[in-house]
Coordinates of N, CA and C in Angstrom, one line a residue:
M1349 N -6.8 2.3 22.5 CA -6.0 2.2 21.3 C -6.0 3.6 20.6
K1350 N -4.8 4.1 20.3 CA -4.7 5.3 19.5 C -4.1 5.0 18.1
T1351 N -4.6 5.8 17.1 CA -4.0 5.6 15.8 C -3.4 6.8 15.3
F1352 N -2.4 6.7 14.4 CA -1.6 7.8 13.9 C -1.3 7.6 12.5
G1353 N -1.1 8.7 11.8 CA -0.7 8.7 10.4 C -1.9 9.0 9.4
D1354 N -1.5 9.4 8.2 CA -2.5 9.8 7.2 C -2.9 8.6 6.4
D1355 N -3.9 8.8 5.5 CA -4.2 7.7 4.6 C -3.0 7.3 3.8
V1356 N -3.0 6.0 3.5 CA -1.9 5.5 2.6 C -2.4 5.3 1.2
I1357 N -1.7 5.9 0.3 CA -2.2 5.9 -1.1 C -1.4 4.9 -1.9
G1358 N -2.0 4.0 -2.5 CA -1.4 2.9 -3.3 C -1.0 3.4 -4.7
P1359 N -0.3 2.6 -5.5 CA 0.2 3.0 -6.8 C -0.9 3.3 -7.8
N1360 N -2.1 2.8 -7.5 CA -3.2 3.1 -8.4 C -4.0 4.3 -8.0
G1361 N -3.5 5.0 -6.9 CA -4.1 6.2 -6.5 C -5.2 6.0 -5.4
N1362 N -5.6 4.8 -5.2 CA -6.6 4.4 -4.2 C -6.0 4.4 -2.8
V1363 N -6.9 4.7 -1.8 CA -6.5 4.6 -0.4 C -6.4 3.1 0.0
I1364 N -5.3 2.7 0.6 CA -5.1 1.4 1.1 C -5.7 1.3 2.5
P1365 N -6.5 0.3 2.8 CA -7.2 0.3 4.1 C -6.3 -0.2 5.2
I1366 N -5.3 0.6 5.6 CA -4.4 0.3 6.7 C -4.2 1.6 7.6
T1367 N -3.9 1.4 8.8 CA -3.5 2.5 9.7 C -2.0 2.5 9.8
P1368 N -1.3 3.6 9.5 CA 0.1 3.6 9.6 C 0.7 3.2 10.9
A1369 N 0.1 3.7 12.0 CA 0.7 3.4 13.4 C -0.5 3.3 14.4
V1370 N -0.3 2.3 15.3 CA -1.3 2.0 16.3 C -0.6 1.9 17.6
Q1371 N -1.1 2.6 18.6 CA -0.5 2.5 20.0 C -1.5 1.7 20.8
V1372 N -1.0 0.6 21.4 CA -1.7 -0.2 22.4 C -0.9 -0.2 23.7
G1373 N -1.4 0.3 24.7 CA -0.6 0.4 26.0 C 0.7 1.1 25.7
N1374 N 1.8 0.5 26.1 CA 3.1 1.1 26.0 C 3.8 0.7 24.7
L1375 N 3.1 0.1 23.8 CA 3.7 -0.3 22.5 C 3.1 0.5 21.3
L1376 N 4.0 0.8 20.4 CA 3.6 1.5 19.2 C 4.0 0.5 18.0
F1377 N 3.0 0.1 17.2 CA 3.1 -0.8 16.1 C 3.0 0.0 14.8
L1378 N 4.0 -0.1 14.0 CA 4.0 0.6 12.7 C 3.7 -0.5 11.6
S1379 N 2.7 -0.2 10.7 CA 2.4 -1.1 9.6 C 3.6 -1.2 8.7
G1380 N 3.7 -2.2 8.0 CA 4.8 -2.4 7.0 C 4.9 -1.2 6.1
Q1381 N 6.1 -0.7 6.0 CA 6.4 0.5 5.2 C 7.2 0.0 3.9
L1382 N 6.8 0.7 2.8 CA 7.6 0.4 1.6 C 8.3 1.7 1.2
A1383 N 9.1 1.6 0.2 CA 9.8 2.8 -0.4 C 8.9 3.6 -1.3
M1384 N 7.8 4.0 -0.7 CA 6.7 4.7 -1.5 C 6.5 6.1 -1.0
R1385 N 6.3 7.0 -2.0 CA 5.9 8.4 -1.7 C 4.9 8.7 -2.8
D1386 N 3.8 9.3 -2.4 CA 2.8 9.8 -3.3 C 2.4 8.6 -4.2
G1387 N 2.3 7.4 -3.7 CA 1.8 6.3 -4.5 C 2.8 5.7 -5.5
K1388 N 4.1 6.2 -5.4 CA 5.1 5.7 -6.3 C 6.3 5.1 -5.6
I1389 N 6.8 4.0 -6.1 CA 8.1 3.4 -5.5 C 9.2 4.3 -5.8
I1390 N 10.1 4.6 -4.8 CA 11.2 5.5 -5.0 C 12.5 4.6 -4.8
G1391 N 13.4 4.7 -5.8 CA 14.6 3.9 -5.7 C 14.6 2.6 -6.5
T1392 N 15.7 2.2 -7.0 CA 15.8 1.0 -7.8 C 16.7 0.0 -7.2
T1393 N 17.5 0.4 -6.2 CA 18.4 -0.6 -5.5 C 17.9 -0.9 -4.1
I1394 N 18.3 -1.9 -3.5 CA 17.9 -2.3 -2.2 C 18.4 -1.2 -1.2
E1395 N 19.6 -0.7 -1.4 CA 20.1 0.4 -0.5 C 19.2 1.6 -0.6
E1396 N 18.9 2.1 -1.8 CA 18.1 3.3 -1.9 C 16.7 3.0 -1.3
Q1397 N 16.1 1.9 -1.6 CA 14.8 1.6 -1.1 C 14.8 1.5 0.5
T1398 N 15.8 0.9 1.0 CA 15.9 0.7 2.5 C 16.0 2.1 3.1
H1399 N 16.7 3.0 2.6 CA 16.8 4.4 3.2 C 15.5 5.1 3.1
V1400 N 14.8 4.9 1.9 CA 13.4 5.6 1.8 C 12.5 5.0 2.8
V1401 N 12.5 3.7 3.0 CA 11.6 3.0 3.9 C 11.9 3.6 5.3
L1402 N 13.2 3.6 5.7 CA 13.5 4.1 7.0 C 13.2 5.6 7.2
D1403 N 13.3 6.4 6.1 CA 12.8 7.8 6.2 C 11.3 7.8 6.5
N1404 N 10.6 6.9 5.8 CA 9.1 6.9 6.0 C 8.8 6.5 7.5
I1405 N 9.6 5.6 8.0 CA 9.3 5.2 9.4 C 9.7 6.3 10.3
E1406 N 10.8 7.0 10.1 CA 11.1 8.2 10.9 C 10.1 9.3 10.8
A1407 N 9.5 9.5 9.6 CA 8.4 10.5 9.5 C 7.2 10.2 10.3
L1408 N 6.9 8.9 10.5 CA 5.8 8.5 11.4 C 6.2 8.7 12.9
L1409 N 7.5 8.4 13.2 CA 7.9 8.4 14.6 C 8.2 9.8 15.1
T1410 N 8.7 10.7 14.3 CA 9.1 12.0 14.8 C 8.0 12.8 15.5
P1411 N 6.8 12.9 14.9 CA 5.7 13.6 15.5 C 5.3 13.0 16.8
L1412 N 5.6 11.8 17.1 CA 5.3 11.1 18.3 C 6.4 11.2 19.3
G1413 N 7.5 11.9 19.0 CA 8.6 12.1 19.9 C 9.5 10.9 20.0
K1414 N 9.5 10.1 18.9 CA 10.3 8.9 18.8 C 11.2 8.9 17.7
S1415 N 12.2 8.0 17.6 CA 13.2 7.9 16.5 C 13.5 6.5 16.3
L1416 N 14.4 6.2 15.4 CA 14.9 4.9 15.1 C 15.6 4.3 16.4
A1417 N 16.1 5.2 17.2 CA 16.8 4.7 18.4 C 15.8 4.1 19.4
D1418 N 14.5 4.3 19.3 CA 13.5 3.8 20.2 C 12.9 2.5 19.7
V1419 N 13.3 2.0 18.5 CA 12.8 0.8 17.9 C 13.3 -0.4 18.6
A1420 N 12.4 -1.3 19.1 CA 12.7 -2.5 19.8 C 12.8 -3.7 18.9
K1421 N 11.9 -3.8 17.9 CA 11.8 -5.0 17.1 C 11.5 -4.5 15.6
V1422 N 12.2 -5.2 14.7 CA 12.1 -4.9 13.3 C 11.8 -6.3 12.5
A1423 N 10.8 -6.2 11.7 CA 10.5 -7.3 10.8 C 10.7 -6.9 9.3
I1424 N 11.4 -7.7 8.6 CA 11.8 -7.3 7.2 C 11.4 -8.3 6.2
W1425 N 10.9 -7.9 5.1 CA 10.6 -8.7 3.9 C 11.4 -8.3 2.8
L1426 N 12.2 -9.2 2.2 CA 13.1 -8.9 1.1 C 12.5 -9.7 -0.1
V1427 N 12.5 -9.1 -1.3 CA 12.1 -9.8 -2.5 C 13.2 -10.8 -3.0
N1428 N 14.4 -10.3 -2.9 CA 15.5 -11.1 -3.4 C 16.5 -11.4 -2.3
P1429 N 16.8 -12.7 -2.1 CA 17.7 -13.1 -1.1 C 19.1 -12.5 -1.3
G1430 N 19.5 -12.3 -2.6 CA 20.8 -11.7 -2.9 C 20.9 -10.2 -2.4
D1431 N 19.8 -9.6 -2.0 CA 19.8 -8.2 -1.5 C 20.2 -8.1 -0.1
F1432 N 20.3 -9.2 0.6 CA 20.5 -9.2 2.1 C 21.7 -8.4 2.5
A1433 N 22.9 -8.6 1.8 CA 24.1 -7.9 2.2 C 23.9 -6.3 2.0
G1434 N 23.3 -5.9 0.8 CA 23.1 -4.5 0.6 C 22.1 -3.9 1.6
F1435 N 21.1 -4.7 1.9 CA 20.1 -4.3 2.9 C 20.9 -4.0 4.3
N1436 N 21.7 -5.0 4.7 CA 22.4 -4.9 5.9 C 23.3 -3.6 6.0
T1437 N 23.9 -3.3 4.9 CA 24.8 -2.1 4.8 C 24.0 -0.9 5.1
A1438 N 22.8 -0.7 4.4 CA 22.0 0.4 4.5 C 21.4 0.5 5.9
Y1439 N 20.9 -0.7 6.4 CA 20.3 -0.8 7.8 C 21.3 -0.3 8.9
A1440 N 22.6 -0.8 8.7 CA 23.6 -0.5 9.7 C 24.0 1.0 9.7
Q1441 N 23.7 1.7 8.6 CA 24.0 3.1 8.5 C 22.9 3.9 9.3
R1442 N 21.8 3.3 9.6 CA 20.7 4.0 10.2 C 20.4 3.6 11.6
F1443 N 20.8 2.4 12.0 CA 20.6 1.9 13.4 C 21.9 1.8 14.0
A1444 N 22.0 2.1 15.3 CA 23.2 2.0 16.1 C 23.1 0.8 17.1
K1445 N 24.2 0.4 17.6 CA 24.3 -0.7 18.6 C 23.7 -0.1 19.9
P1446 N 23.0 -0.8 20.7 CA 22.6 -2.2 20.4 C 21.4 -2.2 19.4
Y1447 N 21.5 -3.0 18.3 CA 20.5 -3.0 17.3 C 19.2 -3.6 17.8
P1448 N 18.1 -3.2 17.2 CA 16.8 -3.8 17.6 C 16.8 -5.3 17.3
A1449 N 16.0 -6.0 18.1 CA 15.7 -7.4 17.7 C 15.2 -7.4 16.3
R1450 N 15.4 -8.5 15.5 CA 15.1 -8.4 14.1 C 14.8 -9.8 13.5
S1451 N 13.9 -9.9 12.6 CA 13.7 -11.1 11.8 C 13.6 -10.6 10.3
A1452 N 13.9 -11.5 9.4 CA 13.9 -11.2 8.0 C 13.4 -12.5 7.2
V1453 N 12.6 -12.2 6.2 CA 12.2 -13.3 5.4 C 12.2 -12.9 3.9
V1454 N 12.3 -13.8 3.0 CA 12.2 -13.6 1.6 C 10.8 -13.8 1.2
S1455 N 10.2 -12.9 0.4 CA 8.8 -13.0 0.0 C 8.5 -12.1 -1.1
Q1456 N 7.6 -12.4 -2.0 CA 7.1 -11.5 -3.0 C 6.3 -10.4 -2.2
L1457 N 6.4 -9.2 -2.7 CA 5.6 -8.1 -2.2 C 4.5 -7.7 -3.1
L1458 N 3.4 -7.1 -2.6 CA 2.3 -6.8 -3.4 C 2.4 -5.7 -4.3
I1459 N 3.3 -4.8 -4.1 CA 3.4 -3.6 -4.9 C 4.6 -3.8 -5.9
P1460 N 4.3 -3.7 -7.2 CA 5.4 -3.9 -8.2 C 6.5 -2.9 -8.0
G1461 N 7.8 -3.5 -8.1 CA 8.9 -2.6 -7.9 C 9.5 -2.5 -6.5
A1462 N 8.6 -2.9 -5.5 CA 9.1 -2.9 -4.1 C 10.1 -4.0 -3.9
L1463 N 11.2 -3.7 -3.3 CA 12.2 -4.6 -3.0 C 12.3 -5.0 -1.5
V1464 N 11.7 -4.1 -0.6 CA 11.8 -4.4 0.8 C 10.6 -3.7 1.5
E1465 N 10.2 -4.4 2.5 CA 9.1 -3.9 3.4 C 9.6 -4.1 4.8
I1466 N 9.4 -3.0 5.6 CA 9.8 -3.1 7.0 C 8.7 -2.6 7.9
E1467 N 8.5 -3.4 9.0 CA 7.6 -2.9 10.1 C 8.4 -2.9 11.4
V1468 N 8.0 -2.1 12.3 CA 8.7 -1.9 13.6 C 7.7 -1.9 14.7
I1469 N 8.2 -2.2 15.9 CA 7.5 -2.1 17.2 C 8.4 -1.2 18.0
V1470 N 7.8 -0.2 18.6 CA 8.5 0.8 19.4 C 7.9 0.9 20.8
S1471 N 8.8 1.1 21.8 CA 8.2 1.4 23.1 C 7.7 2.8 23.1
A1472 N 6.4 2.9 23.6 CA 5.8 4.3 23.6 C 5.9 5.0 24.9
E1473 N 6.8 4.5 25.8 CA 7.0 5.1 27.1 C 7.7 6.4 27.0

């Protein structure tokens, strides 16, 4: 097993005990990503936060020679079911057909102000 990524800093400035990315065999698993930079939530709309989250995912994938085009599976948590249409608009701007397999649920998130969390599985081949 290989691990990738720097410490994740939470909104209180403490390190969150997670590994941003783990490779097991030919699969790369990214921990759930929020629209967070330097411990602060960025963006107030679902579209803004979705783009920031996908930027964060790309920032983890790029040094590994991967991109959003290599994503096989996406899991999404939305705080507000009414945000689904706006999320889909932003998502479709970043992913091309054939889209990755995907699941989505509505759930409260642990970080105040976070509207969306996304985790991905990528082929590491």
